[in-house]
Each structure stands twice: as structure tokens, then as C-alpha cells.
Amino acid sequence: MASTAVSAGGRAGSTVPARPRRFRRFRPTLSTTPGRLRLLLIIGVLLSLAWGALAGFTASQYAAAASSVVATREPLSLDAQQIYSRLSDANDAAATAFLTGGLEPPAVRQRYLADIGAAASGIEAATANGGAASGAAAQDLNTLAEDLPVYAGEVETARADNRLGLPLGAAYLREASGLMRSTLLPAASGMDAAENVSLDATSAQATGLPLISVTLAVGLVIGYLLYRAARWLRRRTNRVLNLGLVAAGLALIVSLAWLAAAYTAGRGDMLAAQARGSTPVEALAKAGIAAQQAHADESLTLIDNSGDDVYQQDYVSEERALGPGPGTLLTAAQAAAAGSPAASAADAAVLDARAWYAAHAAVRALDDKGSHAEAVASVLGTGPADAGVPFAKLTADLSAGTTADQATFDKSAQAAAGDFTALAPGVAVAALVMAASCAWGLSRRLVEYR
Amino acid sequence: MNARPRLVKAGAVALAAVIAMAVSAGCAARPGARPAVTATARVAVHSGVAAPAIAARSVSRAGAGAAAATCNPDAASLAPLGPPQVTAGSFMAKIRARGFLIAGVDQSTYHFGYLNPLDGQIEGFDIDMIKAVAEAIFGSPGHVVYKAISDAQRIPDILNGTVDIVAHTMTITCARLQQVDFSSVYFQAHQRVLVLKDSTANGLADLSGQKVCATSGSDSATLITHYHAIPVTVPYWTDCLVLLQQDQVAAISTDDSILDGLEAQDPFTKLVGPELTQEPYGLAISKQHQDFVRFVNAVLAKERTDGAWAASYARWVGTPVPAPPAVGYAS
């Protein structure tokens, strides 16, 4: 732009005689080489500074998105996932605890308490991490914070009544379970989905192409203008090269290369974090929650004991959703986890699920032929043939996979954030160097005309 | 049945007409009767575990009004043919070959049919009747598979053969007698009212305009409506006690047998008011198994005379033990 403006100004004097008066005033200045040099200097400095602003803005956008993934979106998404899966497990544990006559098995009670504690601290952490500030998820978080204590209170009332041998306990458990299924789990699921959407959106910002493309294109145009300016100057002054313009060009090349390299590395790391981290984690967590809900249905079918098979129907549809098979959660998790550290855990989970389904069929057969106690014992059992074992292994494998890929995500997302470290100040400094070099190089030529 | 006030029958018909669209009952709703309000309370709204309760009981009651003239629920059963005997080819022989009796029971009515949380066993007065029947078939205790069913499932489960027998605080009514057979009467209940200890209400008449809990579609709601109280309906009777404890209803009204069990679970409640109805309980059996009806009646006859009935009554209902309900047979 600098050189075209200059040459256009030069041509204007000879080819367009009837220029408006106000433009004529500048003509004497632009028609001389020192005048053009002065203008070139001003334009060069301004372009350098504009480039610094644009490159710095771009760099800070990517850096902010990447560090937001690491510092905000990811923790919130983890909190939401923890709340959802822990509540789902608490629901299952509460049902399972009620399955036995007498005192609930200590391990199941421990599991319930740990779930409630983890869900509560998840809610607290999500609030502290700013989850309460963001839209629909805020409403869900509020519901969770309000109703979790109510739920826990009803479960404890149920437990107290059970300890007195009163069937009233079952009514409180029914109420608690209704609250869980109708209010808490939907809120947790909604918040989890909303946080996953936010995480994906922020990750997409950290890897988005348009901004970086525009910035690099502008940088290349500026580079071309610098080259044209240097060529014009060489012709006009018969010098080989203007060191200032060369230095400015080098600073530009450095900032362009840095931008391109940081972006390429950051995008690679962020995509890896998604592909081998958050995507399989999400898929594994979904499968885990479906497994817990199917297990709660298995228990509720035995508790309900009514021959009315509402819960068994629920179980069947959860089993169908869980898979394995085309379009099922386990197969999706297996596909998502392929090539990630969770791959073997996901493969194992498929085998566990098949074993559990077979054991569940045996439990139903026992219950249907009147051996209710044996059916209950199998669900709660830890022996090799008991249905409790493959289910425990299924959830353990899914959760091991989730943990492994979560670590991958953390590592890669942090690397992505690291790729953008110092990029923004770096390109700003490079732009200042550019501006200074232009000013220095051109003013040296100007001096020669005095 | 004779003691049941006429207006109760009319109210029963009216409510059933509203709930079950029993147009054939041929009665318009009483001008004063309010439609049953489905509970806004949480128990009813998210009763995730609870099977949805039913209108079957009130539907049959509607018919009861229509068919009452030709039926005496207290003497509608088949007479036993001597002491209980499992004859070859009988339904009892089939049950014996299968290895267990399948009984449809309640699991939430304290002292009649409830799941004891302490040992996970279903127990109660109704359950004792089932145990006696099973022991008479098999000659040894046990051999029962209990299906915990809701009110609505009682008649369908008998009709489709899912259960052999139902023991479920089930009132013998003329309408039900058209669908299933009943044993002789083994318990006589009456509808009354349960309130909190500090309540001044002394019966449904004092609860006009207030919320009173009953299970969905039970005939208990009919009487609640008749007294201009607002019925709040939930799936199970224990859900009513939850609502009473949470101050969401002013009272619960149903059979005293059920209310006694609720009162026993909360010492801050009391039974008040007069006995409003007669509710003769019978064990329900398919009409296809008349041999089994006679067999069960023989078992009950033995229970009444050998002291087993009185012992069970003393254990579950309390002392002093009255004489067993008078027995009459249709044939």
C-alpha cells in the first residue's frame, strides 16, 4: 500500500491535470523523494504497529481460549460429570442397600455416602469454578444444590424407619428415588450436557482456522508491501539494501513463523486432547451412567417384586442403549477410546457387559421361578457366578478408562495452552522492532537529503 | 353390607363415574361431590418407584351399588367339602406339582401385608392366611412365592392367572364377585379417619374443605368426597403417612385395619370418628378354580376353630381377640 500510494501520487501529477485544489497542496511534498520517504516512514511505522495489534489480538484470542479450556471449561465439565455419575451411582447404591433385609451391606452404605459426598463437593466446586454464572447450567446447578440435601434427608429418614422395622421407610425411599429420577438426575444430565457443549465450543475457539488465516494473510500482505518498498527505495537511492527494512522484514517473518508454529502445535495438542481425552471420557462416562441406571433397575425389579415389570422393561432398554452393537454407548465408547490409553479398558468393558447380561438373565430366571432370595444374593454377591461381580468389573473398567483418558486430556490441553504462552507479548515486541527498524532505516535515507 | 349407609353407595357410584367413566352405572355425580384431586404433593408427583395405582377398586365399587340388590358379600362363597384335601387332578394338585403357591399380596400395609425391613420377609395377617393355605397344600411350611401387587393388579392378576390367590386387604363386593371368587370372610374392617395427635377433628364430618389422603381410585376417596373434604391421592398407604408427616394433608381416611398399621408407625397420630362402612375381607381366587375356593374355605374353617386365626389376630391386630367374622356360604 505504501509503495502503490507513492507511485499513484507520482502518476497523478502527470496524467490527471484537473485535480481538486485541496489535493494539490500535498503534491509538492509527494513529488519529491524526501517527501515520499517521509510518507513511507510514517506508513511503515503505522503498519508495523497495526500488525502488532492484530497479531497480538489473534495470539491472545487463542491463548485465552486454550487457557480457558484448561482453567475453566474443563474443570466445570469434570465437576458436572462427577455430579452426574455420582448421583446416578448414589441412586443405584440406595436401591441396592434397600434390596437386602436387615442392615444394609456396609460396602454399599459406604458407596452411597462417598457418592453423596463427591456429588456435594462437585456442586461446591462447580459453583466456585463459576458454573453458577453460565446460563442454563446455572439453573441446573441451583436445582442440584437445593435438592441434594432434601434427597439425602429422605434417604436417612427411610433408613431410620427401616431400622425400626417400619414399612414407612419404603415410602420415604420411594419419595427420595422419585426426587432423584424426576429432578436431580435430569438437572445433573442437563448441566453435564451444557458443560460439554461449552467445553467443545471453547476448544473449537482454540483451534479455529478463520482468525489465524486472516492474520497470516494480512502479515503476508504487509511483508509484500515491505518488499515493494525496499525495491522502490533501492531503485530510487541506488543502494543495495536498506538494513532497516530488512530488519523489519525479518521481525515480521519471525512473528509470522511463531504464530503459525504456535497455532499448529496448539491445534494439534488441543485436537489430541479432544480425540484421545475429552471425547472418549465423555463416551465412557455416558456408558457408565447407563450401566448404573440398568443396575438400579435390576435392584428395583427385585425390590418391587410385583410381577409388574416396569423396571425390568427399563433395564432392557438401558441394556439395549448400552450395547455393545451398532449405535450403542459401549460401541461408541470403544470407538472413541481406540488409540487412547483407555482403549483396553473400553474393550474389557464390552466383555464385562456381556458377562453381566448373562448373569442378569440368570438372576431373572431365579426370581421368576420363585427363588427371590437367591436372585438377591446373586445381585449383591461377590462369588464367581454372581451378577454383582461382572457389574462391579464393568463400572471399574469404565471408570479406569475415564481416569486414563482424563489424564491424557489434562496433559494435552495443558500442552496446548503452553504452546500459546508468550506468543502475544512476543509478536507485540516483534512489531515494535519492525516499527523501529522501519523508522531507523528510512530516516537514515532521509538524512542524506538534508 | 347391610350396615353400609345408602349415601355411601351413591357416593361410590358418583366417584367411580368421574374417575372410571363408568357411564353404565347410570348415576349422575352428586351435586356436592368434588372430583378427586390428584396430589400436588411430591410423593405423588415423582413416585418413581411406586407402580401407578389404580381405579379398579372404585370401579368395582361402582358396580357394587348397581348389583347390591342381588348379592350378599358376607355369604357369597362356596362351602367346603369336609377338611382340606388335595385331590388328584385338582388345582391344588397342580400347585403341589409346581412346587410353590403364587400369592398376590400387599407389601406396604403394616400388620396385614408388609415387607419387614429387618429381615426382608413379607409378613402380616393376610400373609398368615396364605401360609396356612400353602401349608395345607404341601404339608410343610414355606412353598410360597409372594408377588407384591398394587390394588389395580389384584383382579387382572387373578383373571390372567399370574397369581393363584390374592390376600390384599381386599373387600368382598358384588361387583368383584362378578369377576372373581372370594373365600369366606376372614376379617371385618371399617372405614375411619387418622389425624395428627393435636388435631381437633373427630371424623370426616369435621374435615370439610381440608385435604384428606387416600390411595388413587380407592373407594375410601368416595367417602372423603362425600364429606366435602378434598381427596389427595397417592399410590400407597404409607405415602399418605409421609404426606401427613409433612403436613401436606390434614388426615388419612380408609379401612381401620390399614389405619391401625399407620398409627403404629407414628405415635403422633390417632384414629378418630365412627366406623363409617363395613369392609368384609376375603381371599380372591379365579372363578375357574372352584375346587380351590372350597379348599381355602376348608382351611379357613380349620383356622377359625383350632385357634390359629385367633393367634394370628392377637399377633398382628391386637387383643382382645373378637370372635371370627360370622361365616355364611352361597351353596
PDB file of N, CA, C and O in Angstrom, chain B residues 201-245:
ATOM      1  N   ALA B 201     -60.174 -32.551  64.844  1.00  0.00           N
ATOM      2  CA  ALA B 201     -61.168 -33.231  64.009  1.00  0.00           C
ATOM      3  C   ALA B 201     -61.560 -34.557  64.650  1.00  0.00           C
ATOM      4  O   ALA B 201     -60.719 -35.282  65.185  1.00  0.00           O
ATOM      5  N   ASN B 202     -62.843 -34.853  64.600  1.00  0.00           N
ATOM      6  CA  ASN B 202     -63.309 -36.121  65.145  1.00  0.00           C
ATOM      7  C   ASN B 202     -64.142 -36.838  64.083  1.00  0.00           C
ATOM      8  O   ASN B 202     -65.313 -37.129  64.284  1.00  0.00           O
ATOM      9  N   GLY B 203     -63.503 -37.081  62.942  1.00  0.00           N
ATOM     10  CA  GLY B 203     -64.201 -37.765  61.870  1.00  0.00           C
ATOM     11  C   GLY B 203     -64.220 -36.919  60.608  1.00  0.00           C
ATOM     12  O   GLY B 203     -63.835 -35.746  60.621  1.00  0.00           O
ATOM     13  N   LEU B 204     -64.629 -37.557  59.499  1.00  0.00           N
ATOM     14  CA  LEU B 204     -64.614 -36.873  58.203  1.00  0.00           C
ATOM     15  C   LEU B 204     -65.497 -35.635  58.192  1.00  0.00           C
ATOM     16  O   LEU B 204     -65.219 -34.676  57.485  1.00  0.00           O
ATOM     17  N   ALA B 205     -66.576 -35.642  59.022  1.00  0.00           N
ATOM     18  CA  ALA B 205     -67.507 -34.510  59.026  1.00  0.00           C
ATOM     19  C   ALA B 205     -66.804 -33.212  59.416  1.00  0.00           C
ATOM     20  O   ALA B 205     -67.191 -32.135  58.983  1.00  0.00           O
ATOM     21  N   ASP B 206     -65.730 -33.331  60.232  1.00  0.00           N
ATOM     22  CA  ASP B 206     -65.019 -32.129  60.678  1.00  0.00           C
ATOM     23  C   ASP B 206     -63.927 -31.695  59.692  1.00  0.00           C
ATOM     24  O   ASP B 206     -63.213 -30.729  59.945  1.00  0.00           O
ATOM     25  N   LEU B 207     -63.769 -32.441  58.607  1.00  0.00           N
ATOM     26  CA  LEU B 207     -62.636 -32.179  57.702  1.00  0.00           C
ATOM     27  C   LEU B 207     -63.089 -31.565  56.381  1.00  0.00           C
ATOM     28  O   LEU B 207     -62.342 -31.554  55.404  1.00  0.00           O
ATOM     29  N   SER B 208     -64.296 -31.046  56.368  1.00  0.00           N
ATOM     30  CA  SER B 208     -64.831 -30.436  55.157  1.00  0.00           C
ATOM     31  C   SER B 208     -63.888 -29.334  54.654  1.00  0.00           C
ATOM     32  O   SER B 208     -63.439 -28.488  55.433  1.00  0.00           O
ATOM     33  N   GLY B 209     -63.569 -29.364  53.365  1.00  0.00           N
ATOM     34  CA  GLY B 209     -62.708 -28.336  52.783  1.00  0.00           C
ATOM     35  C   GLY B 209     -61.230 -28.564  53.009  1.00  0.00           C
ATOM     36  O   GLY B 209     -60.394 -27.814  52.506  1.00  0.00           O
ATOM     37  N   GLN B 210     -60.877 -29.611  53.756  1.00  0.00           N
ATOM     38  CA  GLN B 210     -59.455 -29.869  54.012  1.00  0.00           C
ATOM     39  C   GLN B 210     -58.978 -31.054  53.168  1.00  0.00           C
ATOM     40  O   GLN B 210     -59.773 -31.837  52.669  1.00  0.00           O
ATOM     41  N   LYS B 211     -57.651 -31.159  53.054  1.00  0.00           N
ATOM     42  CA  LYS B 211     -57.086 -32.236  52.243  1.00  0.00           C
ATOM     43  C   LYS B 211     -57.028 -33.527  53.059  1.00  0.00           C
ATOM     44  O   LYS B 211     -56.493 -33.529  54.179  1.00  0.00           O
ATOM     45  N   VAL B 212     -57.570 -34.606  52.481  1.00  0.00           N
ATOM     46  CA  VAL B 212     -57.546 -35.913  53.141  1.00  0.00           C
ATOM     47  C   VAL B 212     -56.981 -36.922  52.146  1.00  0.00           C
ATOM     48  O   VAL B 212     -57.376 -36.956  50.985  1.00  0.00           O
ATOM     49  N   CYS B 213     -56.029 -37.723  52.618  1.00  0.00           N
ATOM     50  CA  CYS B 213     -55.285 -38.621  51.729  1.00  0.00           C
ATOM     51  C   CYS B 213     -55.923 -40.007  51.618  1.00  0.00           C
ATOM     52  O   CYS B 213     -56.462 -40.539  52.588  1.00  0.00           O
ATOM     53  N   ALA B 214     -55.887 -40.564  50.404  1.00  0.00           N
ATOM     54  CA  ALA B 214     -56.274 -41.954  50.154  1.00  0.00           C
ATOM     55  C   ALA B 214     -55.456 -42.434  48.961  1.00  0.00           C
ATOM     56  O   ALA B 214     -54.840 -41.634  48.271  1.00  0.00           O
ATOM     57  N   THR B 215     -55.439 -43.757  48.726  1.00  0.00           N
ATOM     58  CA  THR B 215     -54.713 -44.212  47.543  1.00  0.00           C
ATOM     59  C   THR B 215     -55.563 -43.945  46.306  1.00  0.00           C
ATOM     60  O   THR B 215     -56.777 -43.824  46.387  1.00  0.00           O
ATOM     61  N   SER B 216     -54.886 -43.855  45.167  1.00  0.00           N
ATOM     62  CA  SER B 216     -55.544 -43.481  43.912  1.00  0.00           C
ATOM     63  C   SER B 216     -56.722 -44.401  43.628  1.00  0.00           C
ATOM     64  O   SER B 216     -56.575 -45.613  43.610  1.00  0.00           O
ATOM     65  N   GLY B 217     -57.854 -43.833  43.424  1.00  0.00           N
ATOM     66  CA  GLY B 217     -59.006 -44.592  42.983  1.00  0.00           C
ATOM     67  C   GLY B 217     -59.605 -45.529  44.025  1.00  0.00           C
ATOM     68  O   GLY B 217     -60.542 -46.250  43.727  1.00  0.00           O
ATOM     69  N   SER B 218     -59.078 -45.519  45.243  1.00  0.00           N
ATOM     70  CA  SER B 218     -59.669 -46.396  46.252  1.00  0.00           C
ATOM     71  C   SER B 218     -61.056 -45.883  46.590  1.00  0.00           C
ATOM     72  O   SER B 218     -61.360 -44.703  46.438  1.00  0.00           O
ATOM     73  N   ASP B 219     -61.945 -46.793  47.071  1.00  0.00           N
ATOM     74  CA  ASP B 219     -63.291 -46.345  47.417  1.00  0.00           C
ATOM     75  C   ASP B 219     -63.269 -45.453  48.651  1.00  0.00           C
ATOM     76  O   ASP B 219     -64.240 -44.783  48.958  1.00  0.00           O
ATOM     77  N   SER B 220     -62.119 -45.422  49.356  1.00  0.00           N
ATOM     78  CA  SER B 220     -62.015 -44.532  50.514  1.00  0.00           C
ATOM     79  C   SER B 220     -62.184 -43.082  50.081  1.00  0.00           C
ATOM     80  O   SER B 220     -62.772 -42.276  50.799  1.00  0.00           O
ATOM     81  N   ALA B 221     -61.700 -42.765  48.890  1.00  0.00           N
ATOM     82  CA  ALA B 221     -61.801 -41.393  48.393  1.00  0.00           C
ATOM     83  C   ALA B 221     -63.258 -40.981  48.192  1.00  0.00           C
ATOM     84  O   ALA B 221     -63.610 -39.816  48.321  1.00  0.00           O
ATOM     85  N   THR B 222     -64.094 -41.963  47.891  1.00  0.00           N
ATOM     86  CA  THR B 222     -65.523 -41.688  47.681  1.00  0.00           C
ATOM     87  C   THR B 222     -66.146 -41.018  48.898  1.00  0.00           C
ATOM     88  O   THR B 222     -66.827 -40.003  48.800  1.00  0.00           O
ATOM     89  N   LEU B 223     -65.873 -41.629  50.058  1.00  0.00           N
ATOM     90  CA  LEU B 223     -66.453 -41.113  51.288  1.00  0.00           C
ATOM     91  C   LEU B 223     -65.847 -39.750  51.637  1.00  0.00           C
ATOM     92  O   LEU B 223     -66.530 -38.873  52.168  1.00  0.00           O
ATOM     93  N   ILE B 224     -64.558 -39.588  51.340  1.00  0.00           N
ATOM     94  CA  ILE B 224     -63.886 -38.302  51.582  1.00  0.00           C
ATOM     95  C   ILE B 224     -64.594 -37.210  50.792  1.00  0.00           C
ATOM     96  O   ILE B 224     -64.912 -36.141  51.304  1.00  0.00           O
ATOM     97  N   THR B 225     -64.886 -37.516  49.529  1.00  0.00           N
ATOM     98  CA  THR B 225     -65.585 -36.555  48.673  1.00  0.00           C
ATOM     99  C   THR B 225     -66.991 -36.281  49.204  1.00  0.00           C
ATOM    100  O   THR B 225     -67.460 -35.148  49.206  1.00  0.00           O
ATOM    101  N   HIS B 226     -67.623 -37.346  49.682  1.00  0.00           N
ATOM    102  CA  HIS B 226     -68.993 -37.190  50.183  1.00  0.00           C
ATOM    103  C   HIS B 226     -69.048 -36.175  51.332  1.00  0.00           C
ATOM    104  O   HIS B 226     -70.007 -35.426  51.467  1.00  0.00           O
ATOM    105  N   TYR B 227     -68.005 -36.182  52.152  1.00  0.00           N
ATOM    106  CA  TYR B 227     -67.975 -35.253  53.292  1.00  0.00           C
ATOM    107  C   TYR B 227     -67.376 -33.901  52.913  1.00  0.00           C
ATOM    108  O   TYR B 227     -66.991 -33.124  53.767  1.00  0.00           O
ATOM    109  N   HIS B 228     -67.235 -33.628  51.625  1.00  0.00           N
ATOM    110  CA  HIS B 228     -66.749 -32.340  51.121  1.00  0.00           C
ATOM    111  C   HIS B 228     -65.316 -32.044  51.530  1.00  0.00           C
ATOM    112  O   HIS B 228     -64.903 -30.898  51.577  1.00  0.00           O
ATOM    113  N   ALA B 229     -64.577 -33.069  51.878  1.00  0.00           N
ATOM    114  CA  ALA B 229     -63.132 -32.887  52.048  1.00  0.00           C
ATOM    115  C   ALA B 229     -62.486 -33.072  50.674  1.00  0.00           C
ATOM    116  O   ALA B 229     -63.134 -33.542  49.735  1.00  0.00           O
ATOM    117  N   ILE B 230     -61.220 -32.656  50.535  1.00  0.00           N
ATOM    118  CA  ILE B 230     -60.543 -32.727  49.234  1.00  0.00           C
ATOM    119  C   ILE B 230     -59.657 -33.976  49.213  1.00  0.00           C
ATOM    120  O   ILE B 230     -58.678 -34.050  49.965  1.00  0.00           O
ATOM    121  N   PRO B 231     -59.983 -34.957  48.391  1.00  0.00           N
ATOM    122  CA  PRO B 231     -59.143 -36.164  48.366  1.00  0.00           C
ATOM    123  C   PRO B 231     -57.784 -35.872  47.716  1.00  0.00           C
ATOM    124  O   PRO B 231     -57.731 -35.230  46.665  1.00  0.00           O
ATOM    125  N   VAL B 232     -56.727 -36.317  48.349  1.00  0.00           N
ATOM    126  CA  VAL B 232     -55.380 -36.245  47.774  1.00  0.00           C
ATOM    127  C   VAL B 232     -54.949 -37.689  47.581  1.00  0.00           C
ATOM    128  O   VAL B 232     -54.964 -38.468  48.527  1.00  0.00           O
ATOM    129  N   THR B 233     -54.636 -38.055  46.332  1.00  0.00           N
ATOM    130  CA  THR B 233     -54.393 -39.475  46.090  1.00  0.00           C
ATOM    131  C   THR B 233     -52.931 -39.780  45.797  1.00  0.00           C
ATOM    132  O   THR B 233     -52.253 -39.020  45.102  1.00  0.00           O
ATOM    133  N   VAL B 234     -52.454 -40.897  46.340  1.00  0.00           N
ATOM    134  CA  VAL B 234     -51.070 -41.354  46.187  1.00  0.00           C
ATOM    135  C   VAL B 234     -51.120 -42.856  45.928  1.00  0.00           C
ATOM    136  O   VAL B 234     -52.166 -43.477  46.115  1.00  0.00           O
ATOM    137  N   PRO B 235     -49.991 -43.451  45.515  1.00  0.00           N
ATOM    138  CA  PRO B 235     -50.038 -44.876  45.172  1.00  0.00           C
ATOM    139  C   PRO B 235     -50.229 -45.818  46.382  1.00  0.00           C
ATOM    140  O   PRO B 235     -50.961 -46.780  46.283  1.00  0.00           O
ATOM    141  N   TYR B 236     -49.523 -45.539  47.487  1.00  0.00           N
ATOM    142  CA  TYR B 236     -49.558 -46.487  48.602  1.00  0.00           C
ATOM    143  C   TYR B 236     -49.996 -45.792  49.889  1.00  0.00           C
ATOM    144  O   TYR B 236     -49.812 -44.588  50.050  1.00  0.00           O
ATOM    145  N   TRP B 237     -50.500 -46.598  50.822  1.00  0.00           N
ATOM    146  CA  TRP B 237     -50.978 -46.010  52.083  1.00  0.00           C
ATOM    147  C   TRP B 237     -49.853 -45.375  52.872  1.00  0.00           C
ATOM    148  O   TRP B 237     -50.030 -44.370  53.541  1.00  0.00           O
ATOM    149  N   THR B 238     -48.659 -45.960  52.806  1.00  0.00           N
ATOM    150  CA  THR B 238     -47.533 -45.355  53.531  1.00  0.00           C
ATOM    151  C   THR B 238     -47.173 -43.983  52.944  1.00  0.00           C
ATOM    152  O   THR B 238     -46.694 -43.103  53.652  1.00  0.00           O
ATOM    153  N   ASP B 239     -47.455 -43.797  51.628  1.00  0.00           N
ATOM    154  CA  ASP B 239     -47.234 -42.475  51.032  1.00  0.00           C
ATOM    155  C   ASP B 239     -48.142 -41.444  51.695  1.00  0.00           C
ATOM    156  O   ASP B 239     -47.778 -40.279  51.866  1.00  0.00           O
ATOM    157  N   CYS B 240     -49.357 -41.874  52.071  1.00  0.00           N
ATOM    158  CA  CYS B 240     -50.277 -40.984  52.786  1.00  0.00           C
ATOM    159  C   CYS B 240     -49.663 -40.554  54.123  1.00  0.00           C
ATOM    160  O   CYS B 240     -49.780 -39.384  54.514  1.00  0.00           O
ATOM    161  N   LEU B 241     -49.017 -41.489  54.809  1.00  0.00           N
ATOM    162  CA  LEU B 241     -48.418 -41.137  56.095  1.00  0.00           C
ATOM    163  C   LEU B 241     -47.265 -40.143  55.901  1.00  0.00           C
ATOM    164  O   LEU B 241     -47.078 -39.226  56.708  1.00  0.00           O
ATOM    165  N   VAL B 242     -46.505 -40.321  54.813  1.00  0.00           N
ATOM    166  CA  VAL B 242     -45.444 -39.346  54.505  1.00  0.00           C
ATOM    167  C   VAL B 242     -46.058 -37.950  54.352  1.00  0.00           C
ATOM    168  O   VAL B 242     -45.573 -36.971  54.927  1.00  0.00           O
ATOM    169  N   LEU B 243     -47.169 -37.875  53.615  1.00  0.00           N
ATOM    170  CA  LEU B 243     -47.826 -36.575  53.412  1.00  0.00           C
ATOM    171  C   LEU B 243     -48.341 -36.009  54.735  1.00  0.00           C
ATOM    172  O   LEU B 243     -48.239 -34.804  54.986  1.00  0.00           O
ATOM    173  N   LEU B 244     -48.888 -36.891  55.584  1.00  0.00           N
ATOM    174  CA  LEU B 244     -49.395 -36.425  56.881  1.00  0.00           C
ATOM    175  C   LEU B 244     -48.230 -35.899  57.732  1.00  0.00           C
ATOM    176  O   LEU B 244     -48.326 -34.859  58.376  1.00  0.00           O
ATOM    177  N   GLN B 245     -47.106 -36.615  57.679  1.00  0.00           N
ATOM    178  CA  GLN B 245     -45.938 -36.189  58.453  1.00  0.00           C
ATOM    179  C   GLN B 245     -45.362 -34.882  57.918  1.00  0.00           C
ATOM    180  O   GLN B 245     -44.758 -34.115  58.659  1.00  0.00           O
TER     181      GLN B 245
END
